[in-house]
JSON list of N, CA and C in Angstrom, two decimals:
[
{"chain": "A", "resi": 20, "resn": "ALA", "atom": "N", "xyz": [-37.54, -1.68, -0.51]},
{"chain": "A", "resi": 20, "resn": "ALA", "atom": "CA", "xyz": [-37.51, -2.10, 0.89]},
{"chain": "A", "resi": 20, "resn": "ALA", "atom": "C", "xyz": [-37.25, -1.12, 2.01]},
{"chain": "A", "resi": 21, "resn": "ILE", "atom": "N", "xyz": [-36.06, -0.83, 1.72]},
{"chain": "A", "resi": 21, "resn": "ILE", "atom": "CA", "xyz": [-35.53, 0.03, 2.85]},
{"chain": "A", "resi": 21, "resn": "ILE", "atom": "C", "xyz": [-35.93, 1.43, 2.75]},
{"chain": "A", "resi": 22, "resn": "PHE", "atom": "N", "xyz": [-36.73, 2.25, 1.81]},
{"chain": "A", "resi": 22, "resn": "PHE", "atom": "CA", "xyz": [-37.01, 3.41, 1.58]},
{"chain": "A", "resi": 22, "resn": "PHE", "atom": "C", "xyz": [-38.51, 2.95, 2.33]},
{"chain": "A", "resi": 23, "resn": "LYS", "atom": "N", "xyz": [-39.64, 1.74, 1.94]},
{"chain": "A", "resi": 23, "resn": "LYS", "atom": "CA", "xyz": [-40.57, 1.82, 2.83]},
{"chain": "A", "resi": 23, "resn": "LYS", "atom": "C", "xyz": [-40.35, 1.70, 4.28]},
{"chain": "A", "resi": 24, "resn": "ALA", "atom": "N", "xyz": [-39.42, 1.03, 4.61]},
{"chain": "A", "resi": 24, "resn": "ALA", "atom": "CA", "xyz": [-39.37, 0.70, 5.80]},
{"chain": "A", "resi": 24, "resn": "ALA", "atom": "C", "xyz": [-38.70, 1.97, 6.53]},
{"chain": "A", "resi": 25, "resn": "VAL", "atom": "N", "xyz": [-38.30, 2.98, 6.45]},
{"chain": "A", "resi": 25, "resn": "VAL", "atom": "CA", "xyz": [-37.89, 4.26, 6.87]},
{"chain": "A", "resi": 25, "resn": "VAL", "atom": "C", "xyz": [-38.79, 5.12, 6.78]},
{"chain": "A", "resi": 26, "resn": "SER", "atom": "N", "xyz": [-40.01, 5.11, 5.54]},
{"chain": "A", "resi": 26, "resn": "SER", "atom": "CA", "xyz": [-41.07, 5.87, 5.73]},
{"chain": "A", "resi": 26, "resn": "SER", "atom": "C", "xyz": [-42.04, 5.54, 6.52]},
{"chain": "A", "resi": 27, "resn": "ASP", "atom": "N", "xyz": [-42.13, 4.02, 7.16]},
{"chain": "A", "resi": 27, "resn": "ASP", "atom": "CA", "xyz": [-42.96, 3.72, 7.93]},
{"chain": "A", "resi": 27, "resn": "ASP", "atom": "C", "xyz": [-42.37, 3.91, 8.96]},
{"chain": "A", "resi": 28, "resn": "GLY", "atom": "N", "xyz": [-41.18, 4.69, 9.87]},
{"chain": "A", "resi": 28, "resn": "GLY", "atom": "CA", "xyz": [-40.66, 4.95, 11.09]},
{"chain": "A", "resi": 28, "resn": "GLY", "atom": "C", "xyz": [-39.56, 4.12, 11.44]},
{"chain": "A", "resi": 29, "resn": "TYR", "atom": "N", "xyz": [-39.46, 3.22, 10.73]},
{"chain": "A", "resi": 29, "resn": "TYR", "atom": "CA", "xyz": [-38.24, 2.06, 11.07]},
{"chain": "A", "resi": 29, "resn": "TYR", "atom": "C", "xyz": [-36.96, 2.69, 11.14]},
{"chain": "A", "resi": 30, "resn": "LYS", "atom": "N", "xyz": [-35.81, 2.86, 11.88]},
{"chain": "A", "resi": 30, "resn": "LYS", "atom": "CA", "xyz": [-34.76, 3.49, 11.91]},
{"chain": "A", "resi": 30, "resn": "LYS", "atom": "C", "xyz": [-33.50, 2.85, 12.21]},
{"chain": "A", "resi": 31, "resn": "LYS", "atom": "N", "xyz": [-33.61, 1.10, 12.62]},
{"chain": "A", "resi": 31, "resn": "LYS", "atom": "CA", "xyz": [-32.40, 0.54, 13.21]},
{"chain": "A", "resi": 31, "resn": "LYS", "atom": "C", "xyz": [-32.79, -0.90, 12.46]},
{"chain": "A", "resi": 32, "resn": "PHE", "atom": "N", "xyz": [-31.66, -1.37, 11.68]},
{"chain": "A", "resi": 32, "resn": "PHE", "atom": "CA", "xyz": [-31.88, -2.58, 10.91]},
{"chain": "A", "resi": 32, "resn": "PHE", "atom": "C", "xyz": [-30.73, -3.57, 11.50]},
{"chain": "A", "resi": 33, "resn": "LYS", "atom": "N", "xyz": [-30.88, -4.75, 11.63]},
{"chain": "A", "resi": 33, "resn": "LYS", "atom": "CA", "xyz": [-29.80, -5.83, 11.94]},
{"chain": "A", "resi": 33, "resn": "LYS", "atom": "C", "xyz": [-29.27, -6.29, 10.60]},
{"chain": "A", "resi": 34, "resn": "ALA", "atom": "N", "xyz": [-30.29, -6.49, 9.67]},
{"chain": "A", "resi": 34, "resn": "ALA", "atom": "CA", "xyz": [-29.75, -7.38, 8.10]},
{"chain": "A", "resi": 34, "resn": "ALA", "atom": "C", "xyz": [-30.79, -7.01, 7.26]},
{"chain": "A", "resi": 35, "resn": "ILE", "atom": "N", "xyz": [-30.56, -7.04, 6.01]},
{"chain": "A", "resi": 35, "resn": "ILE", "atom": "CA", "xyz": [-31.43, -7.04, 4.83]},
{"chain": "A", "resi": 35, "resn": "ILE", "atom": "C", "xyz": [-31.02, -8.27, 4.09]},
{"chain": "A", "resi": 36, "resn": "ALA", "atom": "N", "xyz": [-31.89, -8.52, 3.42]},
{"chain": "A", "resi": 36, "resn": "ALA", "atom": "CA", "xyz": [-32.10, -10.08, 2.49]},
{"chain": "A", "resi": 36, "resn": "ALA", "atom": "C", "xyz": [-32.72, -9.92, 0.85]},
{"chain": "A", "resi": 37, "resn": "ILE", "atom": "N", "xyz": [-31.72, -10.39, 0.07]},
{"chain": "A", "resi": 37, "resn": "ILE", "atom": "CA", "xyz": [-32.05, -10.75, -0.96]},
{"chain": "A", "resi": 37, "resn": "ILE", "atom": "C", "xyz": [-32.10, -11.76, -1.53]},
{"chain": "A", "resi": 38, "resn": "ALA", "atom": "N", "xyz": [-33.16, -12.17, -2.26]},
{"chain": "A", "resi": 38, "resn": "ALA", "atom": "CA", "xyz": [-33.55, -13.64, -3.06]},
{"chain": "A", "resi": 38, "resn": "ALA", "atom": "C", "xyz": [-34.00, -13.60, -4.08]},
{"chain": "A", "resi": 39, "resn": "THR", "atom": "N", "xyz": [-33.10, -14.38, -5.03]},
{"chain": "A", "resi": 39, "resn": "THR", "atom": "CA", "xyz": [-33.52, -14.18, -6.39]},
{"chain": "A", "resi": 39, "resn": "THR", "atom": "C", "xyz": [-33.80, -15.36, -6.87]},
{"chain": "A", "resi": 40, "resn": "ASP", "atom": "N", "xyz": [-34.17, -15.64, -8.22]},
{"chain": "A", "resi": 40, "resn": "ASP", "atom": "CA", "xyz": [-34.37, -17.00, -8.85]},
{"chain": "A", "resi": 40, "resn": "ASP", "atom": "C", "xyz": [-33.20, -17.12, -9.66]},
{"chain": "A", "resi": 41, "resn": "GLU", "atom": "N", "xyz": [-31.73, -16.13, -10.05]},
{"chain": "A", "resi": 41, "resn": "GLU", "atom": "CA", "xyz": [-30.69, -16.64, -10.27]},
{"chain": "A", "resi": 41, "resn": "GLU", "atom": "C", "xyz": [-29.94, -17.87, -9.80]},
{"chain": "A", "resi": 42, "resn": "ASN", "atom": "N", "xyz": [-29.22, -18.02, -10.38]},
{"chain": "A", "resi": 42, "resn": "ASN", "atom": "CA", "xyz": [-28.15, -19.28, -10.22]},
{"chain": "A", "resi": 42, "resn": "ASN", "atom": "C", "xyz": [-26.68, -18.77, -9.57]},
{"chain": "A", "resi": 43, "resn": "ALA", "atom": "N", "xyz": [-26.36, -17.37, -9.14]},
{"chain": "A", "resi": 43, "resn": "ALA", "atom": "CA", "xyz": [-25.76, -16.93, -8.60]},
{"chain": "A", "resi": 43, "resn": "ALA", "atom": "C", "xyz": [-26.18, -15.79, -7.67]},
{"chain": "A", "resi": 44, "resn": "PHE", "atom": "N", "xyz": [-25.26, -15.26, -6.84]},
{"chain": "A", "resi": 44, "resn": "PHE", "atom": "CA", "xyz": [-25.62, -14.33, -5.74]},
{"chain": "A", "resi": 44, "resn": "PHE", "atom": "C", "xyz": [-25.93, -12.91, -6.24]},
{"chain": "A", "resi": 45, "resn": "THR", "atom": "N", "xyz": [-26.81, -12.32, -6.14]},
{"chain": "A", "resi": 45, "resn": "THR", "atom": "CA", "xyz": [-27.27, -10.98, -6.70]},
{"chain": "A", "resi": 45, "resn": "THR", "atom": "C", "xyz": [-26.88, -9.91, -5.64]},
{"chain": "A", "resi": 46, "resn": "GLU", "atom": "N", "xyz": [-25.88, -9.10, -5.95]},
{"chain": "A", "resi": 46, "resn": "GLU", "atom": "CA", "xyz": [-25.67, -7.65, -4.94]},
{"chain": "A", "resi": 46, "resn": "GLU", "atom": "C", "xyz": [-26.30, -6.62, -5.65]},
{"chain": "A", "resi": 47, "resn": "PRO", "atom": "N", "xyz": [-26.37, -6.08, -4.40]},
{"chain": "A", "resi": 47, "resn": "PRO", "atom": "CA", "xyz": [-27.18, -4.70, -4.71]},
{"chain": "A", "resi": 47, "resn": "PRO", "atom": "C", "xyz": [-26.15, -3.49, -5.52]},
{"chain": "A", "resi": 48, "resn": "CYS", "atom": "N", "xyz": [-26.83, -3.00, -6.36]},
{"chain": "A", "resi": 48, "resn": "CYS", "atom": "CA", "xyz": [-25.81, -1.73, -7.35]},
{"chain": "A", "resi": 48, "resn": "CYS", "atom": "C", "xyz": [-25.22, -1.16, -6.58]},
{"chain": "A", "resi": 49, "resn": "GLY", "atom": "N", "xyz": [-24.55, 0.13, -6.99]},
{"chain": "A", "resi": 49, "resn": "GLY", "atom": "CA", "xyz": [-23.63, 1.04, -6.35]},
{"chain": "A", "resi": 49, "resn": "GLY", "atom": "C", "xyz": [-24.64, 2.02, -5.44]},
{"chain": "A", "resi": 50, "resn": "ALA", "atom": "N", "xyz": [-25.42, 2.38, -6.25]},
{"chain": "A", "resi": 50, "resn": "ALA", "atom": "CA", "xyz": [-26.42, 3.37, -5.82]},
{"chain": "A", "resi": 50, "resn": "ALA", "atom": "C", "xyz": [-27.18, 2.91, -4.62]},
{"chain": "A", "resi": 51, "resn": "CYS", "atom": "N", "xyz": [-27.77, 1.48, -4.94]},
{"chain": "A", "resi": 51, "resn": "CYS", "atom": "CA", "xyz": [-28.37, 0.79, -3.60]},
{"chain": "A", "resi": 51, "resn": "CYS", "atom": "C", "xyz": [-27.35, 0.69, -2.22]},
{"chain": "A", "resi": 52, "resn": "ARG", "atom": "N", "xyz": [-26.26, 0.54, -2.41]},
{"chain": "A", "resi": 52, "resn": "ARG", "atom": "CA", "xyz": [-25.13, 0.31, -1.67]},
{"chain": "A", "resi": 52, "resn": "ARG", "atom": "C", "xyz": [-25.25, 1.30, -0.88]},
{"chain": "A", "resi": 53, "resn": "GLN", "atom": "N", "xyz": [-25.05, 2.68, -1.31]},
{"chain": "A", "resi": 53, "resn": "GLN", "atom": "CA", "xyz": [-24.84, 3.89, -0.39]},
{"chain": "A", "resi": 53, "resn": "GLN", "atom": "C", "xyz": [-26.19, 3.92, 0.18]},
{"chain": "A", "resi": 54, "resn": "VAL", "atom": "N", "xyz": [-27.31, 3.73, -0.28]},
{"chain": "A", "resi": 54, "resn": "VAL", "atom": "CA", "xyz": [-28.50, 4.20, 0.09]},
{"chain": "A", "resi": 54, "resn": "VAL", "atom": "C", "xyz": [-28.43, 3.10, 1.43]},
{"chain": "A", "resi": 55, "resn": "LEU", "atom": "N", "xyz": [-28.62, 1.82, 1.35]},
{"chain": "A", "resi": 55, "resn": "LEU", "atom": "CA", "xyz": [-28.53, 1.33, 2.55]},
{"chain": "A", "resi": 55, "resn": "LEU", "atom": "C", "xyz": [-27.24, 1.54, 3.52]},
{"chain": "A", "resi": 56, "resn": "MET", "atom": "N", "xyz": [-26.08, 1.69, 3.07]},
{"chain": "A", "resi": 56, "resn": "MET", "atom": "CA", "xyz": [-25.12, 2.41, 4.08]},
{"chain": "A", "resi": 56, "resn": "MET", "atom": "C", "xyz": [-25.85, 3.69, 4.76]},
{"chain": "A", "resi": 57, "resn": "ASP", "atom": "N", "xyz": [-26.27, 4.54, 3.98]},
{"chain": "A", "resi": 57, "resn": "ASP", "atom": "CA", "xyz": [-26.80, 5.72, 4.71]},
{"chain": "A", "resi": 57, "resn": "ASP", "atom": "C", "xyz": [-27.73, 5.15, 5.59]},
{"chain": "A", "resi": 58, "resn": "LEU", "atom": "N", "xyz": [-28.98, 4.74, 5.42]},
{"chain": "A", "resi": 58, "resn": "LEU", "atom": "CA", "xyz": [-30.02, 4.46, 5.99]},
{"chain": "A", "resi": 58, "resn": "LEU", "atom": "C", "xyz": [-30.17, 3.20, 6.98]},
{"chain": "A", "resi": 59, "resn": "ALA", "atom": "N", "xyz": [-29.24, 2.56, 6.74]},
{"chain": "A", "resi": 59, "resn": "ALA", "atom": "CA", "xyz": [-29.36, 1.43, 7.83]},
{"chain": "A", "resi": 59, "resn": "ALA", "atom": "C", "xyz": [-27.48, 1.38, 8.53]},
{"chain": "A", "resi": 60, "resn": "GLY", "atom": "N", "xyz": [-26.69, 1.65, 7.87]},
{"chain": "A", "resi": 60, "resn": "GLY", "atom": "CA", "xyz": [-25.47, 1.39, 8.57]},
{"chain": "A", "resi": 60, "resn": "GLY", "atom": "C", "xyz": [-24.93, 0.02, 8.20]},
{"chain": "A", "resi": 61, "resn": "ASP", "atom": "N", "xyz": [-23.59, -0.36, 8.74]},
{"chain": "A", "resi": 61, "resn": "ASP", "atom": "CA", "xyz": [-22.99, -1.58, 8.47]},
{"chain": "A", "resi": 61, "resn": "ASP", "atom": "C", "xyz": [-23.75, -2.95, 8.88]},
{"chain": "A", "resi": 62, "resn": "ILE", "atom": "N", "xyz": [-24.73, -3.05, 8.29]},
{"chain": "A", "resi": 62, "resn": "ILE", "atom": "CA", "xyz": [-25.46, -4.26, 8.74]},
{"chain": "A", "resi": 62, "resn": "ILE", "atom": "C", "xyz": [-24.93, -5.37, 8.00]},
{"chain": "A", "resi": 63, "resn": "ASP", "atom": "N", "xyz": [-25.57, -6.56, 8.40]},
{"chain": "A", "resi": 63, "resn": "ASP", "atom": "CA", "xyz": [-25.27, -8.08, 7.43]},
{"chain": "A", "resi": 63, "resn": "ASP", "atom": "C", "xyz": [-26.17, -7.69, 6.11]},
{"chain": "A", "resi": 64, "resn": "PHE", "atom": "N", "xyz": [-25.46, -8.01, 4.71]},
{"chain": "A", "resi": 64, "resn": "PHE", "atom": "CA", "xyz": [-26.52, -7.98, 3.60]},
{"chain": "A", "resi": 64, "resn": "PHE", "atom": "C", "xyz": [-26.18, -9.74, 3.30]},
{"chain": "A", "resi": 65, "resn": "ILE", "atom": "N", "xyz": [-27.49, -10.44, 3.45]},
{"chain": "A", "resi": 65, "resn": "ILE", "atom": "CA", "xyz": [-27.79, -11.67, 3.13]},
{"chain": "A", "resi": 65, "resn": "ILE", "atom": "C", "xyz": [-28.60, -11.98, 1.52]},
{"chain": "A", "resi": 66, "resn": "MET", "atom": "N", "xyz": [-27.72, -12.98, 0.70]},
{"chain": "A", "resi": 66, "resn": "MET", "atom": "CA", "xyz": [-27.88, -13.10, -0.35]},
{"chain": "A", "resi": 66, "resn": "MET", "atom": "C", "xyz": [-28.39, -14.55, -0.57]},
{"chain": "A", "resi": 67, "resn": "SER", "atom": "N", "xyz": [-29.40, -14.97, -1.33]},
{"chain": "A", "resi": 67, "resn": "SER", "atom": "CA", "xyz": [-29.66, -16.38, -1.27]},
{"chain": "A", "resi": 67, "resn": "SER", "atom": "C", "xyz": [-30.01, -16.69, -2.48]},
{"chain": "A", "resi": 68, "resn": "LYS", "atom": "N", "xyz": [-29.88, -17.97, -3.34]},
{"chain": "A", "resi": 68, "resn": "LYS", "atom": "CA", "xyz": [-30.16, -18.24, -4.31]},
{"chain": "A", "resi": 68, "resn": "LYS", "atom": "C", "xyz": [-30.73, -19.48, -4.53]},
{"chain": "A", "resi": 69, "resn": "PRO", "atom": "N", "xyz": [-31.71, -20.09, -5.59]},
{"chain": "A", "resi": 69, "resn": "PRO", "atom": "CA", "xyz": [-32.48, -21.00, -5.44]},
{"chain": "A", "resi": 69, "resn": "PRO", "atom": "C", "xyz": [-32.22, -22.66, -5.00]},
{"chain": "A", "resi": 70, "resn": "ASN", "atom": "N", "xyz": [-30.91, -22.60, -4.75]},
{"chain": "A", "resi": 70, "resn": "ASN", "atom": "CA", "xyz": [-30.41, -24.19, -4.43]},
{"chain": "A", "resi": 70, "resn": "ASN", "atom": "C", "xyz": [-30.42, -24.09, -2.78]},
{"chain": "A", "resi": 71, "resn": "GLY", "atom": "N", "xyz": [-30.64, -23.14, -2.52]},
{"chain": "A", "resi": 71, "resn": "GLY", "atom": "CA", "xyz": [-30.46, -23.19, -0.75]},
{"chain": "A", "resi": 71, "resn": "GLY", "atom": "C", "xyz": [-29.36, -22.22, -0.21]},
{"chain": "A", "resi": 72, "resn": "GLY", "atom": "N", "xyz": [-28.18, -21.94, -1.28]},
{"chain": "A", "resi": 72, "resn": "GLY", "atom": "CA", "xyz": [-27.17, -21.46, -0.78]},
{"chain": "A", "resi": 72, "resn": "GLY", "atom": "C", "xyz": [-27.26, -20.41, -0.44]},
{"chain": "A", "resi": 73, "resn": "THR", "atom": "N", "xyz": [-26.48, -19.65, 0.53]},
{"chain": "A", "resi": 73, "resn": "THR", "atom": "CA", "xyz": [-26.73, -18.41, 1.12]},
{"chain": "A", "resi": 73, "resn": "THR", "atom": "C", "xyz": [-25.09, -17.65, 1.40]},
{"chain": "A", "resi": 74, "resn": "ARG", "atom": "N", "xyz": [-25.04, -16.26, 1.37]},
{"chain": "A", "resi": 74, "resn": "ARG", "atom": "CA", "xyz": [-23.80, -15.88, 1.21]},
{"chain": "A", "resi": 74, "resn": "ARG", "atom": "C", "xyz": [-24.40, -14.39, 2.42]},
{"chain": "A", "resi": 75, "resn": "VAL", "atom": "N", "xyz": [-23.29, -14.38, 3.41]},
{"chain": "A", "resi": 75, "resn": "VAL", "atom": "CA", "xyz": [-23.70, -12.93, 4.16]},
{"chain": "A", "resi": 75, "resn": "VAL", "atom": "C", "xyz": [-22.13, -12.21, 4.28]},
{"chain": "A", "resi": 76, "resn": "VAL", "atom": "N", "xyz": [-22.50, -10.95, 3.87]},
{"chain": "A", "resi": 76, "resn": "VAL", "atom": "CA", "xyz": [-21.53, -10.21, 4.15]},
{"chain": "A", "resi": 76, "resn": "VAL", "atom": "C", "xyz": [-21.66, -8.75, 5.04]},
{"chain": "A", "resi": 77, "resn": "LYS", "atom": "N", "xyz": [-20.95, -8.07, 5.34]},
{"chain": "A", "resi": 77, "resn": "LYS", "atom": "CA", "xyz": [-21.18, -6.64, 5.82]},
{"chain": "A", "resi": 77, "resn": "LYS", "atom": "C", "xyz": [-21.49, -5.64, 4.75]},
{"chain": "A", "resi": 78, "resn": "MET", "atom": "N", "xyz": [-22.33, -4.73, 4.91]},
{"chain": "A", "resi": 78, "resn": "MET", "atom": "CA", "xyz": [-22.39, -3.29, 4.19]},
{"chain": "A", "resi": 78, "resn": "MET", "atom": "C", "xyz": [-21.03, -2.91, 3.84]},
{"chain": "A", "resi": 79, "resn": "SER", "atom": "N", "xyz": [-19.89, -2.85, 4.92]},
{"chain": "A", "resi": 79, "resn": "SER", "atom": "CA", "xyz": [-18.59, -2.23, 4.71]},
{"chain": "A", "resi": 79, "resn": "SER", "atom": "C", "xyz": [-17.87, -3.33, 3.58]},
{"chain": "A", "resi": 80, "resn": "GLN", "atom": "N", "xyz": [-18.37, -4.48, 3.46]},
{"chain": "A", "resi": 80, "resn": "GLN", "atom": "CA", "xyz": [-17.38, -5.08, 2.44]},
{"chain": "A", "resi": 80, "resn": "GLN", "atom": "C", "xyz": [-18.17, -4.67, 0.88]},
{"chain": "A", "resi": 81, "resn": "LEU", "atom": "N", "xyz": [-19.03, -4.35, 0.78]},
{"chain": "A", "resi": 81, "resn": "LEU", "atom": "CA", "xyz": [-19.56, -4.22, -0.40]},
{"chain": "A", "resi": 81, "resn": "LEU", "atom": "C", "xyz": [-19.32, -3.05, -1.05]},
{"chain": "A", "resi": 82, "resn": "LEU", "atom": "N", "xyz": [-19.48, -2.19, -0.06]},
{"chain": "A", "resi": 82, "resn": "LEU", "atom": "CA", "xyz": [-19.18, -0.67, 0.04]},
{"chain": "A", "resi": 82, "resn": "LEU", "atom": "C", "xyz": [-18.02, -0.22, 1.11]},
{"chain": "A", "resi": 83, "resn": "PRO", "atom": "N", "xyz": [-16.52, -0.34, 0.44]},
{"chain": "A", "resi": 83, "resn": "PRO", "atom": "CA", "xyz": [-15.36, -0.30, 1.48]},
{"chain": "A", "resi": 83, "resn": "PRO", "atom": "C", "xyz": [-15.07, 1.50, 2.02]},
{"chain": "A", "resi": 84, "resn": "PHE", "atom": "N", "xyz": [-15.72, 2.10, 0.65]},
{"chain": "A", "resi": 84, "resn": "PHE", "atom": "CA", "xyz": [-15.42, 3.82, 1.22]},
{"chain": "A", "resi": 84, "resn": "PHE", "atom": "C", "xyz": [-16.37, 4.47, 0.72]},
{"chain": "A", "resi": 85, "resn": "PRO", "atom": "N", "xyz": [-17.62, 4.06, 1.79]},
{"chain": "A", "resi": 85, "resn": "PRO", "atom": "CA", "xyz": [-18.89, 5.10, 1.54]},
{"chain": "A", "resi": 85, "resn": "PRO", "atom": "C", "xyz": [-18.49, 6.58, 1.71]},
{"chain": "A", "resi": 86, "resn": "PHE", "atom": "N", "xyz": [-19.37, 7.10, 0.95]},
{"chain": "A", "resi": 86, "resn": "PHE", "atom": "CA", "xyz": [-19.80, 8.82, 1.29]},
{"chain": "A", "resi": 86, "resn": "PHE", "atom": "C", "xyz": [-20.62, 8.84, 2.37]},
{"chain": "A", "resi": 87, "resn": "GLY", "atom": "N", "xyz": [-19.66, 9.87, 3.30]},
{"chain": "A", "resi": 87, "resn": "GLY", "atom": "CA", "xyz": [-20.53, 9.90, 5.07]},
{"chain": "A", "resi": 87, "resn": "GLY", "atom": "C", "xyz": [-20.35, 11.45, 5.27]},
{"chain": "A", "resi": 88, "resn": "SER", "atom": "N", "xyz": [-21.07, 11.44, 6.52]},
{"chain": "A", "resi": 88, "resn": "SER", "atom": "CA", "xyz": [-20.96, 12.79, 6.87]},
{"chain": "A", "resi": 88, "resn": "SER", "atom": "C", "xyz": [-19.54, 13.42, 7.11]},
{"chain": "A", "resi": 89, "resn": "LYS", "atom": "N", "xyz": [-18.54, 12.46, 7.34]},
{"chain": "A", "resi": 89, "resn": "LYS", "atom": "CA", "xyz": [-17.15, 12.93, 7.58]},
{"chain": "A", "resi": 89, "resn": "LYS", "atom": "C", "xyz": [-16.44, 13.42, 6.19]},
{"chain": "A", "resi": 90, "resn": "ASN", "atom": "N", "xyz": [-17.07, 13.14, 5.30]},
{"chain": "A", "resi": 90, "resn": "ASN", "atom": "CA", "xyz": [-16.49, 13.66, 4.07]},
{"chain": "A", "resi": 90, "resn": "ASN", "atom": "C", "xyz": [-17.18, 15.28, 3.59]},
{"chain": "A", "resi": 91, "resn": "LEU", "atom": "N", "xyz": [-18.10, 16.12, 4.55]},
{"chain": "A", "resi": 91, "resn": "LEU", "atom": "CA", "xyz": [-18.79, 17.19, 4.45]},
{"chain": "A", "resi": 91, "resn": "LEU", "atom": "C", "xyz": [-18.10, 18.08, 5.13]},
{"chain": "A", "resi": 92, "resn": "LEU", "atom": "N", "xyz": [-17.79, 19.15, 4.71]},
{"chain": "A", "resi": 92, "resn": "LEU", "atom": "CA", "xyz": [-16.93, 20.51, 5.17]},
{"chain": "A", "resi": 92, "resn": "LEU", "atom": "C", "xyz": [-18.22, 20.96, 6.31]},
{"chain": "A", "resi": 93, "resn": "LYS", "atom": "N", "xyz": [-17.61, 21.15, 7.50]},
{"chain": "A", "resi": 93, "resn": "LYS", "atom": "CA", "xyz": [-18.33, 21.93, 8.59]},
{"chain": "A", "resi": 93, "resn": "LYS", "atom": "C", "xyz": [-17.99, 22.73, 8.48]},
{"chain": "A", "resi": 94, "resn": "LYS", "atom": "N", "xyz": [-19.26, 24.02, 8.63]},
{"chain": "A", "resi": 94, "resn": "LYS", "atom": "CA", "xyz": [-19.41, 25.37, 8.55]},
{"chain": "A", "resi": 94, "resn": "LYS", "atom": "C", "xyz": [-18.50, 25.91, 9.86]},
{"chain": "A", "resi": 95, "resn": "LYS", "atom": "N", "xyz": [-17.88, 26.80, 9.49]},
{"chain": "A", "resi": 95, "resn": "LYS", "atom": "CA", "xyz": [-17.15, 27.56, 10.57]},
{"chain": "A", "resi": 95, "resn": "LYS", "atom": "C", "xyz": [-17.82, 28.52, 10.90]},
{"chain": "A", "resi": 96, "resn": "LYS", "atom": "N", "xyz": [-17.82, 28.67, 12.17]},
{"chain": "A", "resi": 96, "resn": "LYS", "atom": "CA", "xyz": [-18.81, 29.76, 13.26]},
{"chain": "A", "resi": 96, "resn": "LYS", "atom": "C", "xyz": [-17.79, 30.84, 12.98]},
{"chain": "A", "resi": 97, "resn": "LYS", "atom": "N", "xyz": [-19.16, 32.34, 12.84]},
{"chain": "A", "resi": 97, "resn": "LYS", "atom": "CA", "xyz": [-18.05, 33.25, 12.73]},
{"chain": "A", "resi": 97, "resn": "LYS", "atom": "C", "xyz": [-18.19, 33.76, 14.11]}
]
């Protein structure tokens, strides 16, 4: 969903939601967490399950130490 939104030109996100038919909240895998942080930032991540229960967490809670531009070396000017 995030790749489709970005490819359609969307750049600002408030939240993303995942609804499943599991009886437990379903969180994104590690790779998806990094992609969501890269493309959407520290947005709300909403999980729901069939009984109507919901849980909302920030992406920074799911990925507390993301890899980002601050982890890249800056090229020194000559």
